[in-house]
Amino acid sequence: MNVTVALINLIAGLLLLVVCGALAVHLPRPRRWMVAAFVAVDAGLLVTSLLALPFILHLGLE
């Protein structure tokens, strides 16, 4: 995975967080499966990009 892919994952995760947060606030009763799916996808995007960035940028303890 290169830096571009990790940054795109990070931006997509943050954008999804904003969109899903707006949907959850404006829906009268959001479905549990919908909220769980949004959280799972968002967590996957953010965690993979944040865990991959130090390895991609070679930010090891030397």
Short mmCIF file of C-alpha atoms in Angstrom, two decimals:
data_model
loop_
_atom_site.label_atom_id
_atom_site.label_comp_id
_atom_site.label_asym_id
_atom_site.label_seq_id
_atom_site.Cartn_x
_atom_site.Cartn_y
_atom_site.Cartn_z
CA MET A 1 0.00 0.00 0.00
CA ASN A 2 1.44 3.37 -0.91
CA VAL A 3 0.88 6.78 0.65
CA THR A 4 -1.83 7.78 -1.82
CA VAL A 5 -4.00 4.79 -1.01
CA ALA A 6 -3.59 5.31 2.73
CA LEU A 7 -4.48 9.00 2.46
CA ILE A 8 -7.51 8.22 0.28
CA ASN A 9 -8.66 5.69 2.89
CA LEU A 10 -8.21 8.29 5.62
CA ILE A 11 -10.11 10.98 3.71
CA ALA A 12 -12.88 8.52 2.81
CA GLY A 13 -13.19 7.48 6.44
CA LEU A 14 -13.46 11.06 7.65
CA LEU A 15 -15.96 11.94 4.93
CA LEU A 16 -18.04 8.88 5.77
CA LEU A 17 -17.94 9.85 9.44
CA VAL A 18 -19.35 13.30 8.63
CA VAL A 19 -22.03 11.98 6.26
CA CYS A 20 -23.13 9.19 8.59
CA GLY A 21 -23.18 11.53 11.55
CA ALA A 22 -25.43 13.92 9.64
CA LEU A 23 -27.72 11.07 8.60
CA ALA A 24 -27.94 9.69 12.13
CA VAL A 25 -28.83 13.11 13.52
CA HIS A 26 -31.49 13.90 10.91
CA LEU A 27 -33.22 10.52 10.78
CA PRO A 28 -35.97 10.17 13.39
CA ARG A 29 -35.12 6.54 14.19
CA PRO A 30 -32.05 5.20 12.43
CA ARG A 31 -32.02 1.43 12.07
CA ARG A 32 -29.51 -0.46 14.21
CA TRP A 33 -28.10 -2.40 11.27
CA MET A 34 -27.56 0.84 9.35
CA VAL A 35 -25.66 2.47 12.20
CA ALA A 36 -23.65 -0.71 12.79
CA ALA A 37 -22.75 -0.95 9.09
CA PHE A 38 -21.65 2.70 8.98
CA VAL A 39 -19.54 2.28 12.12
CA ALA A 40 -17.95 -0.93 10.81
CA VAL A 41 -17.06 0.53 7.41
CA ASP A 42 -15.84 3.79 8.91
CA ALA A 43 -13.75 2.05 11.55
CA GLY A 44 -12.25 -0.21 8.90
CA LEU A 45 -11.24 2.70 6.70
CA LEU A 46 -9.81 4.79 9.51
CA VAL A 47 -7.98 1.97 11.28
CA THR A 48 -6.37 0.56 8.15
CA SER A 49 -5.16 3.96 7.00
CA LEU A 50 -3.91 5.08 10.42
CA LEU A 51 -2.13 1.78 11.06
CA ALA A 52 -0.58 1.74 7.60
CA LEU A 53 0.75 5.32 7.54
CA PRO A 54 3.67 4.83 9.98
CA PHE A 55 4.88 1.81 8.02
CA ILE A 56 4.48 3.57 4.68
CA LEU A 57 6.29 6.71 5.83
CA HIS A 58 8.99 4.65 7.61
CA LEU A 59 8.40 6.28 10.99
CA GLY A 60 10.10 3.55 12.98
CA LEU A 61 12.03 3.96 16.20
CA GLU A 62 15.66 3.89 15.17
#
